[in-house]
PDB file of C-alpha atoms and ligand atoms in Angstrom:
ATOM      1  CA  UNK A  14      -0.313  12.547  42.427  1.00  0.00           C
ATOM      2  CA  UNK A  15      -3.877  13.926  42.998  1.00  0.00           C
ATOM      3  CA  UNK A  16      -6.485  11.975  40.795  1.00  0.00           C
ATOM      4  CA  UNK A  17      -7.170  15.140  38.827  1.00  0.00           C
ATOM      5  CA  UNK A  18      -3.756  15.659  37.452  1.00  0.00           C
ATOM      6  CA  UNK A  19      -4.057  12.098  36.879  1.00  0.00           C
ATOM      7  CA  UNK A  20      -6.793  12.260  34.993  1.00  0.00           C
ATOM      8  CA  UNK A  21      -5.540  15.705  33.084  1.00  0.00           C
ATOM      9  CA  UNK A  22      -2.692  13.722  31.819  1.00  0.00           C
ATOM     10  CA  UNK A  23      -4.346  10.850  30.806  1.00  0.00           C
ATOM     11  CA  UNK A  24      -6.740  13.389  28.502  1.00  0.00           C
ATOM     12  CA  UNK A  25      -3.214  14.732  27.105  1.00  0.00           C
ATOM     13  CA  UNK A  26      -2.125  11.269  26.265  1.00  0.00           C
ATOM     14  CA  UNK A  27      -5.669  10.431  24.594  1.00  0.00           C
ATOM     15  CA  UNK A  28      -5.425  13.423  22.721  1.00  0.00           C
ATOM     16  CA  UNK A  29      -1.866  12.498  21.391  1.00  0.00           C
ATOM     17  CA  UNK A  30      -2.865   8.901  20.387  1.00  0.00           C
ATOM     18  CA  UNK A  31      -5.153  10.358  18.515  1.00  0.00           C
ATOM     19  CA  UNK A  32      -3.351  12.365  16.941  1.00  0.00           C
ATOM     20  CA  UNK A  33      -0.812   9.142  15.906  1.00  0.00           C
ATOM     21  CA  UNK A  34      -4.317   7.618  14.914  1.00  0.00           C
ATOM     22  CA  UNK A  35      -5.014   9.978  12.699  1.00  0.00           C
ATOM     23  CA  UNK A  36      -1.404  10.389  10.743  1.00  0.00           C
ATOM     24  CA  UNK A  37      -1.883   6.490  10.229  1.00  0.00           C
ATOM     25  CA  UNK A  38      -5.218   6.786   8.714  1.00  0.00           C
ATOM     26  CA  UNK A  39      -4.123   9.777   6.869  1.00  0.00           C
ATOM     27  CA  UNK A  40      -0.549   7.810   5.844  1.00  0.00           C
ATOM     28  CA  UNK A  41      -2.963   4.975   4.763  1.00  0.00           C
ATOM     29  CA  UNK A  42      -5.227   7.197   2.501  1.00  0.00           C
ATOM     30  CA  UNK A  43      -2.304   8.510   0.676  1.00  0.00           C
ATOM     31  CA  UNK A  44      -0.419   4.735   0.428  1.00  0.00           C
ATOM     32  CA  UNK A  45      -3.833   4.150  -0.987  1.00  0.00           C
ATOM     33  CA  UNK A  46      -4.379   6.476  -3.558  1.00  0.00           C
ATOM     34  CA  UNK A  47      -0.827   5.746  -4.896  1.00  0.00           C
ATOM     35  CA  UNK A  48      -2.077   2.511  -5.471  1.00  0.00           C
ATOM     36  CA  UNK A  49      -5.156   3.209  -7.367  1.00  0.00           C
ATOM     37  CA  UNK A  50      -2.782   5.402  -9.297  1.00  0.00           C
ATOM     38  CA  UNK A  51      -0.539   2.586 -10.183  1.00  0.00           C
ATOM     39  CA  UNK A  52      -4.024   0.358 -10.547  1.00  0.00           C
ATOM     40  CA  UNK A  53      -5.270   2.870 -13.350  1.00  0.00           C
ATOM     41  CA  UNK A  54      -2.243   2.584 -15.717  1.00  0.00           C
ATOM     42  CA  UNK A  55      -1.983  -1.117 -15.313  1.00  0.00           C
ATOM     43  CA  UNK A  56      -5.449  -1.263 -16.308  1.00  0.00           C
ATOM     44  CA  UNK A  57      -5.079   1.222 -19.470  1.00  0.00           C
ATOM     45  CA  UNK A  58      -1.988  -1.564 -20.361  1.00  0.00           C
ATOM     46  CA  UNK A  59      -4.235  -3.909 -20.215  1.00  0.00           C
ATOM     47  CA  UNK A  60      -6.565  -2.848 -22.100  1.00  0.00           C
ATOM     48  CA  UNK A  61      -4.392  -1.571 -24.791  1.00  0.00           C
ATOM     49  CA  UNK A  62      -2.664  -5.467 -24.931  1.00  0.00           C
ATOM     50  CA  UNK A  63      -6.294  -6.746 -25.762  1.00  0.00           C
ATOM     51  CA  UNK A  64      -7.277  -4.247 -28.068  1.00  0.00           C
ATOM     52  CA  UNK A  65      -3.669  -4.801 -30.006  1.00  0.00           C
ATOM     53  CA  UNK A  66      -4.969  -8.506 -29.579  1.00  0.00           C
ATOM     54  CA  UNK A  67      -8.184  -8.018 -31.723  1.00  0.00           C
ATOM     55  CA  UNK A  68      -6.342  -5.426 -34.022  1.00  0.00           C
ATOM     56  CA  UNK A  69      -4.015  -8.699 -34.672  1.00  0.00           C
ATOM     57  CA  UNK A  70      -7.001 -11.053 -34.997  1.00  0.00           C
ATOM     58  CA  UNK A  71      -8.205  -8.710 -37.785  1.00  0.00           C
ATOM     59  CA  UNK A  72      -4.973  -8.855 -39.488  1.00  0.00           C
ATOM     60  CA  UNK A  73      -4.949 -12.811 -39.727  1.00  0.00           C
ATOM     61  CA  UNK A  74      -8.625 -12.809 -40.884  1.00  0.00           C
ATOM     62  CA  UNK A  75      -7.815 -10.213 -43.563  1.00  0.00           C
ATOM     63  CA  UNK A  76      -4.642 -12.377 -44.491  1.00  0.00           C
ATOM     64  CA  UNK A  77      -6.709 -15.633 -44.646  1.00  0.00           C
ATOM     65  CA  UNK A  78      -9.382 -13.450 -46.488  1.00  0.00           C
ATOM     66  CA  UNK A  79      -6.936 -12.684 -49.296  1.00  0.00           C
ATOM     67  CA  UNK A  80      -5.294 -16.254 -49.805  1.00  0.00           C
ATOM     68  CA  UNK A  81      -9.143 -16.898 -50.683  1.00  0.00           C
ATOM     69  CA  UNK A  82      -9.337 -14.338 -53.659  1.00  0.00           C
ATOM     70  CA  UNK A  83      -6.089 -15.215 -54.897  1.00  0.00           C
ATOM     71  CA  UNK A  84      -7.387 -19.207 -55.216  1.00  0.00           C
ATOM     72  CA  UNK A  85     -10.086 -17.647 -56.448  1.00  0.00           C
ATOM     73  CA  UNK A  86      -8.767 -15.779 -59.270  1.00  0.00           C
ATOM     74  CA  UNK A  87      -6.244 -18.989 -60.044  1.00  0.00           C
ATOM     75  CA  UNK A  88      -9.585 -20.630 -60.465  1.00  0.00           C
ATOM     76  CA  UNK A  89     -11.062 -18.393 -62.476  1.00  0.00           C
ATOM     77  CA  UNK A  90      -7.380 -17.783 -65.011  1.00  0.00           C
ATOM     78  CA  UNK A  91      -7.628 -21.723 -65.068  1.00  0.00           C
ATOM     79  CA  UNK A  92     -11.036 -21.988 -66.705  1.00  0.00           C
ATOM     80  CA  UNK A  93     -10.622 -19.112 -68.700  1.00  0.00           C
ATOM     81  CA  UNK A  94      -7.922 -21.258 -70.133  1.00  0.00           C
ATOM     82  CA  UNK A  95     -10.058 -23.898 -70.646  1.00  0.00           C
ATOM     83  CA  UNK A  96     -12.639 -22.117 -72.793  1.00  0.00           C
ATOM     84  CA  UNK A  97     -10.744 -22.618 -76.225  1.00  0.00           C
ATOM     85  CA  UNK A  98     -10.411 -26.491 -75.339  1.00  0.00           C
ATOM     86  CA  UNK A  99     -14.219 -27.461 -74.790  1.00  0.00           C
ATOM     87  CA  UNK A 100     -15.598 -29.495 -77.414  1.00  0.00           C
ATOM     88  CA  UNK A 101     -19.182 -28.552 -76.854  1.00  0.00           C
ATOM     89  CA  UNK A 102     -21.492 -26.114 -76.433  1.00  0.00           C
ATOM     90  CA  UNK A 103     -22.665 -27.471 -73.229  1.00  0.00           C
ATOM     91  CA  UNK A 104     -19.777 -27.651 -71.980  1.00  0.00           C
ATOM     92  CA  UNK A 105     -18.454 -23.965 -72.968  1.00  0.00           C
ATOM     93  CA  UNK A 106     -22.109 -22.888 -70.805  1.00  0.00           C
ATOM     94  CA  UNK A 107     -21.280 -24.886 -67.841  1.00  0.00           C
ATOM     95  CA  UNK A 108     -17.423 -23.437 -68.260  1.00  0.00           C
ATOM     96  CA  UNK A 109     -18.948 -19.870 -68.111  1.00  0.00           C
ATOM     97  CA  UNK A 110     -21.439 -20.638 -65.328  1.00  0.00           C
ATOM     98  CA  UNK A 111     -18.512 -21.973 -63.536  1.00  0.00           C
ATOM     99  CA  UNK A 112     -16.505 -18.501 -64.103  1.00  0.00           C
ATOM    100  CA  UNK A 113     -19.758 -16.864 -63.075  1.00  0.00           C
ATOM    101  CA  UNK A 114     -20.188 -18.237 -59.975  1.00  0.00           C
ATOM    102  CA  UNK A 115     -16.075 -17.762 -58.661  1.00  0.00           C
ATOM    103  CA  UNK A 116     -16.196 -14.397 -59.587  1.00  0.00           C
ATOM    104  CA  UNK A 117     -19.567 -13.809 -57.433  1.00  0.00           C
ATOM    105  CA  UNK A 118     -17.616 -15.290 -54.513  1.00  0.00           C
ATOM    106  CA  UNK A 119     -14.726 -13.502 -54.901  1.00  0.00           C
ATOM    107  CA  UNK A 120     -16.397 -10.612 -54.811  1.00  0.00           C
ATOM    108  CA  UNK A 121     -18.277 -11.611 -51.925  1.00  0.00           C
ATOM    109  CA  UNK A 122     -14.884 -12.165 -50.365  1.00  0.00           C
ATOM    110  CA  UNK A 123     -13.411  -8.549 -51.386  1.00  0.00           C
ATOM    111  CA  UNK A 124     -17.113  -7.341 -49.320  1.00  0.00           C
ATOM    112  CA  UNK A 125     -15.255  -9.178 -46.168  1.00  0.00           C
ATOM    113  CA  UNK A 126     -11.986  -7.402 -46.641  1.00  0.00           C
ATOM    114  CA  UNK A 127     -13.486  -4.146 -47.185  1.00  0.00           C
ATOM    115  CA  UNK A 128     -14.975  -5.175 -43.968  1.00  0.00           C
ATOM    116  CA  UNK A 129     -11.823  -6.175 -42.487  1.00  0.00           C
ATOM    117  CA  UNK A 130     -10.239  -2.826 -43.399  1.00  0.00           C
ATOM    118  CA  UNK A 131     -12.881  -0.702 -42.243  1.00  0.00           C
ATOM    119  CA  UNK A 132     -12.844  -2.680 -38.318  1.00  0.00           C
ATOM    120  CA  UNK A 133      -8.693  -2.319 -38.484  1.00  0.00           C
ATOM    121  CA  UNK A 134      -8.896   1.100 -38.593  1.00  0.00           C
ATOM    122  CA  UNK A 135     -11.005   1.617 -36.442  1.00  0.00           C
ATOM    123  CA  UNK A 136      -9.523  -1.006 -33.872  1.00  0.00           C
ATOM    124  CA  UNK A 137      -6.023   1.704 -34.426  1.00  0.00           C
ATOM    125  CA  UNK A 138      -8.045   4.949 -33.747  1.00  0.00           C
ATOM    126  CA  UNK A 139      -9.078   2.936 -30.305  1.00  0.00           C
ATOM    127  CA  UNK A 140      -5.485   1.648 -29.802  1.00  0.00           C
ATOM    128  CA  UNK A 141      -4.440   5.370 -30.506  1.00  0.00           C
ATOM    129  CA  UNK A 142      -6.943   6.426 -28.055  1.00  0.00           C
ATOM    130  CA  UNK A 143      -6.096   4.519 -25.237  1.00  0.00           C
ATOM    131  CA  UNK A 144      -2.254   4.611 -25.556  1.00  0.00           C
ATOM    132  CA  UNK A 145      -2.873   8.722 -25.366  1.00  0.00           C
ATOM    133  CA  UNK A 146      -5.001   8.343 -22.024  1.00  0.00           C
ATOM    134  CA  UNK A 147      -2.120   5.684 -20.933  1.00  0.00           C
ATOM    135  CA  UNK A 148       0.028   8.487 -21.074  1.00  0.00           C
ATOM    136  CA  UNK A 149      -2.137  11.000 -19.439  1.00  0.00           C
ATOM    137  CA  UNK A 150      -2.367   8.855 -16.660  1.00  0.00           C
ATOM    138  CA  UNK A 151       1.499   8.024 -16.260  1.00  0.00           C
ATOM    139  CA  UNK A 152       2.247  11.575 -16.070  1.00  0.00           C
ATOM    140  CA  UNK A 153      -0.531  11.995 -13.776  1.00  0.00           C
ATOM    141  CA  UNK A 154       0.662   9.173 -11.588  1.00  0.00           C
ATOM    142  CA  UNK A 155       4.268   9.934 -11.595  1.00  0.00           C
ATOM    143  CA  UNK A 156       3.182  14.105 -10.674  1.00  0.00           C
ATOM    144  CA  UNK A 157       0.407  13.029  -7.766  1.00  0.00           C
ATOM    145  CA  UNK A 158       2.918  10.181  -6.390  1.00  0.00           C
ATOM    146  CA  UNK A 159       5.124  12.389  -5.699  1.00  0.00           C
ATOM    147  CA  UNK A 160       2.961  14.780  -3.860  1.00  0.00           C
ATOM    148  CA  UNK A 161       1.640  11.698  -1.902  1.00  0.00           C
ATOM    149  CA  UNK A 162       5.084  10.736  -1.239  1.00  0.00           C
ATOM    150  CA  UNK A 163       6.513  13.797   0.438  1.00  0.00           C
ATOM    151  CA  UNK A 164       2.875  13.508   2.776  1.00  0.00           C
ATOM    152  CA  UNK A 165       3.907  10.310   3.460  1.00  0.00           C
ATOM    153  CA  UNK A 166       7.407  11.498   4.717  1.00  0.00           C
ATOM    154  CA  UNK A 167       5.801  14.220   6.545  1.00  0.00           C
ATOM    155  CA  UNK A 168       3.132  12.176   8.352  1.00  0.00           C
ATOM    156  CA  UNK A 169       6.062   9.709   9.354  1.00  0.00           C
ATOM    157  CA  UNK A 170       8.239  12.853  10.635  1.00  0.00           C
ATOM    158  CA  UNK A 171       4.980  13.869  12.568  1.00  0.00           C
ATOM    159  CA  UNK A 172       4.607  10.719  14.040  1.00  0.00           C
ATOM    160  CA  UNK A 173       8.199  10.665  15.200  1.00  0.00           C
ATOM    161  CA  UNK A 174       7.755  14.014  17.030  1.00  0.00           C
ATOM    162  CA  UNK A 175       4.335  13.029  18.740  1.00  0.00           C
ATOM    163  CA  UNK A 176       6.029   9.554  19.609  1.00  0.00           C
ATOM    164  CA  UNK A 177       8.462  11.270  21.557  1.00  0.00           C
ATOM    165  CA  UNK A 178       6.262  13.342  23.437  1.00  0.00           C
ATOM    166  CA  UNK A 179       4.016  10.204  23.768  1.00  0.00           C
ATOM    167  CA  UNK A 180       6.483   8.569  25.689  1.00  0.00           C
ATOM    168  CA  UNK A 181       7.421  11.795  28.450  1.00  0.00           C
ATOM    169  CA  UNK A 182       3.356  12.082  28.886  1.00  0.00           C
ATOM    170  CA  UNK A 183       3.195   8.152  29.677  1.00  0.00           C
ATOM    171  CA  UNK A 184       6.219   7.973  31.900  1.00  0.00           C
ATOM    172  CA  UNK A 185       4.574  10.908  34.016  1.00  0.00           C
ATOM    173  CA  UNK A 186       0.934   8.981  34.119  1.00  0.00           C
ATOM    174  CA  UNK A 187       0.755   6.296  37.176  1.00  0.00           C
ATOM    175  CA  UNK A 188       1.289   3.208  36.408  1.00  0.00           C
ATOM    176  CA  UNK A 189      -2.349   1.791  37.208  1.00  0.00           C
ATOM    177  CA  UNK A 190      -3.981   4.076  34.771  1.00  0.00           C
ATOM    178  CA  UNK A 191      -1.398   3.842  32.400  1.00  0.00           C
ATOM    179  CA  UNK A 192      -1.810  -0.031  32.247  1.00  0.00           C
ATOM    180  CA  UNK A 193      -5.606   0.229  32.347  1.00  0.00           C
ATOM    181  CA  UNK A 194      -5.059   2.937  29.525  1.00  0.00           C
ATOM    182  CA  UNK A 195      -2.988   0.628  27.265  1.00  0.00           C
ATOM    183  CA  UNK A 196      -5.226  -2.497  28.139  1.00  0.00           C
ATOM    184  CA  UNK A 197      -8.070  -0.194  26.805  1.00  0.00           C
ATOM    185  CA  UNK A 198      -6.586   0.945  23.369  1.00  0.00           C
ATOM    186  CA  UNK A 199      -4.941  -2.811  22.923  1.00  0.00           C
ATOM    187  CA  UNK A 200      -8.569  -3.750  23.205  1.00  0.00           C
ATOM    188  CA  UNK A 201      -9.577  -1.844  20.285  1.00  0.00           C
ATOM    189  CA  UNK A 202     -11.048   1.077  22.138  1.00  0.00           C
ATOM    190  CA  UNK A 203      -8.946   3.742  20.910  1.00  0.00           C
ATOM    191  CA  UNK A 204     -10.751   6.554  22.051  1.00  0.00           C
ATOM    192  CA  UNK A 205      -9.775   5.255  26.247  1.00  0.00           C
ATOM    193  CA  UNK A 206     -10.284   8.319  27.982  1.00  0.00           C
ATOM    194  CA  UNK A 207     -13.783   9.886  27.183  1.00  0.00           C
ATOM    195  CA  UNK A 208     -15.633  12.735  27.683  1.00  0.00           C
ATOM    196  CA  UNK A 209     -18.543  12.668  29.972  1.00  0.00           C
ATOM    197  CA  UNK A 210     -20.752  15.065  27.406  1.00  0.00           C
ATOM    198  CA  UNK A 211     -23.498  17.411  28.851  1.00  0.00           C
ATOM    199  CA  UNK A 212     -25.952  15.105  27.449  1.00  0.00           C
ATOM    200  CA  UNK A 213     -24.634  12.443  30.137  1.00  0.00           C
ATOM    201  CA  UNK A 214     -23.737  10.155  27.508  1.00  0.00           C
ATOM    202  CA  UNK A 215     -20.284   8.522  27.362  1.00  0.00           C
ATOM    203  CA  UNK A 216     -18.146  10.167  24.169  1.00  0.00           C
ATOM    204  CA  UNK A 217     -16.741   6.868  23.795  1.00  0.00           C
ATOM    205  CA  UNK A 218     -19.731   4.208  23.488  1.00  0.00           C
ATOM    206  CA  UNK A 219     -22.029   6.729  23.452  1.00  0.00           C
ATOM    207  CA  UNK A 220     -24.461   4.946  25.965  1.00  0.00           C
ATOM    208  CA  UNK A 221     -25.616   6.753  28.986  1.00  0.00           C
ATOM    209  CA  UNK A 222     -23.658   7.322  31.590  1.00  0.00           C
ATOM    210  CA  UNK A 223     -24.932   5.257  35.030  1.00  0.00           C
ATOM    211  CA  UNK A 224     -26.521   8.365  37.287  1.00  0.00           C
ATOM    212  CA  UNK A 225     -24.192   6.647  40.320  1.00  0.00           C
ATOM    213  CA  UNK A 226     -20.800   7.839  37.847  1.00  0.00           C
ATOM    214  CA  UNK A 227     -21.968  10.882  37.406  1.00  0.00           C
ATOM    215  CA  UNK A 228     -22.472  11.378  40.691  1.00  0.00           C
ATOM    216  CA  UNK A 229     -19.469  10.670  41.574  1.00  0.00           C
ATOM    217  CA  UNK A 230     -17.874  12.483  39.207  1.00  0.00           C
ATOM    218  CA  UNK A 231     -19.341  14.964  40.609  1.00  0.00           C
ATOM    219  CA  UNK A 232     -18.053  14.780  43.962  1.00  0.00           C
ATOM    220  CA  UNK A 233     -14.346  14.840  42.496  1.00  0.00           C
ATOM    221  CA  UNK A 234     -13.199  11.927  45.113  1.00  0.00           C
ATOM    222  CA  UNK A 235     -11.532   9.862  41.865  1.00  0.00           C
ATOM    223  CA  UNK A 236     -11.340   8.644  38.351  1.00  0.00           C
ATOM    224  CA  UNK A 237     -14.127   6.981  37.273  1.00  0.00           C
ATOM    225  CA  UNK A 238     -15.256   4.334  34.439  1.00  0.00           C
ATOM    226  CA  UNK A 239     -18.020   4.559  31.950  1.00  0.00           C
ATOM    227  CA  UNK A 240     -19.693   0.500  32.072  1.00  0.00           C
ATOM    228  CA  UNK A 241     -18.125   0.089  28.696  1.00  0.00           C
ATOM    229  CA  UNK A 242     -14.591   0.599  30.420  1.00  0.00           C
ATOM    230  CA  UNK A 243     -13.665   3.876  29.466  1.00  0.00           C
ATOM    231  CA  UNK A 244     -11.981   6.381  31.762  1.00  0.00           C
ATOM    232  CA  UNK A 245     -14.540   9.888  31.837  1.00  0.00           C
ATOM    233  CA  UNK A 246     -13.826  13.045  31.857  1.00  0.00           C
ATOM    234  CA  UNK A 247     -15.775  16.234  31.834  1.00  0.00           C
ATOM    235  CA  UNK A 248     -14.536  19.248  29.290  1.00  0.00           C
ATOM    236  CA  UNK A 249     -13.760  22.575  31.134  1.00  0.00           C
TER     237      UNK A 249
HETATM  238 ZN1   ZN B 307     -18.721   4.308  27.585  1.00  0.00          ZN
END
């Protein structure tokens, strides 16, 4: 086989890989959005399981609130019970200072459930909130997987097809250049076959090409190398 059918087959088997290269990318940005997807309503849940935290936080510090008012106002029914037993004036005063002084607290305590209240409802309108953009997002996630799920299947049916043609345009290269190929795109250079561009600069590394391989590209007498390994080609 002359080296420029050679090398016109190795282009076609470049241009396939890439191809495969760039259904796995693309099969990688969809796998990838479905999991952000999935990422966004486990976050919402999340949040919504600390937020019905809090609300339940509120709930026991209301409770405890109210267990104080109601030992308050025991306190208070007690010395009002009290009043027709004192023997003395001073002691009636200190009686009423005393009944004074529990009803001040309690209703500094019925301040803190007021308080209380006003934070619980608010901590529901947030709950509310969030649970409605949790089920935004599910629906959102379940409609957009979907869609990324049938490009998925039809990347992987397009990778099929190009594998099989893959495999007629490698049989048909000679072995040489189709080990030095493979060596190439094992090695992390996917792009292996590059094109000498009108610039002189190697499409592949982009350094210049070495006058001497240009030259002899130019004389047609066989496949040549960019330095950086790369078999060149020139576009028609
Ligand atoms: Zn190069």
């Amino acid at each position: 086989m002359d080296f420029a059918e050679t090398l016109k087959r190795l282009v076609e088997l470049q241009r396939t890989d890439s191809g495969l290269d760039d259904l796995e990318k693309l099969k990688k940005g969809f796998l990838l959005e479905i999991q952000n997807l999935d990422g966004a309503v486990t976050d919402l849940k999340g949040q919504i399981q600390i937020e019905k935290k809090n609300l339940e936080d509120l709930l026991k510090q209301r409770k405890t609130l109210e267990i104080e008012i109601g030992s308050l106002d025991t306190k208070i029914t007690k010395y009002q019970g009290q009043e027709n037993e004192v023997k003395s004036n001073e002691q009636f005063a200190a009686l009423k200072h005393e009944i004074e002084k529990s009803r001040e607290d309690k209703g500094k305590v019925e301040e803190k459930v007021l308080e209380c209240l006003f934070k619980e409802d608010e901590q529901k309108q947030k709950i509310q909130n969030l649970t409605g953009q949790l089920a935004q997002a599910e629906k959102k996630a379940a409609e957009d997987k979907k869609n990324h799920q049938q490009k998925i299947a039809d990347c992987e049916k397009a990778v099929v097809d190009k594998n099989e043609d893959r495999k007629k345009q490698f049989a048909e290269i000679p072995q040489e250049f189709a080990e030095g190929y493979e060596s190439l795109r094992s090695h992390g250079k996917k792009v292996a076959v590059a094109e000498a561009r009108e610039d002189q600069t190697c499409g592949g590394c982009n350094m210049n090409v070495p006058p001497q391989i240009l030259n002899e590209m130019r004389k047609n007498i066989g496949i040549q190398r960019c330095n950086c390994g790369r078999y060149l080609y020139v576009k028609d």
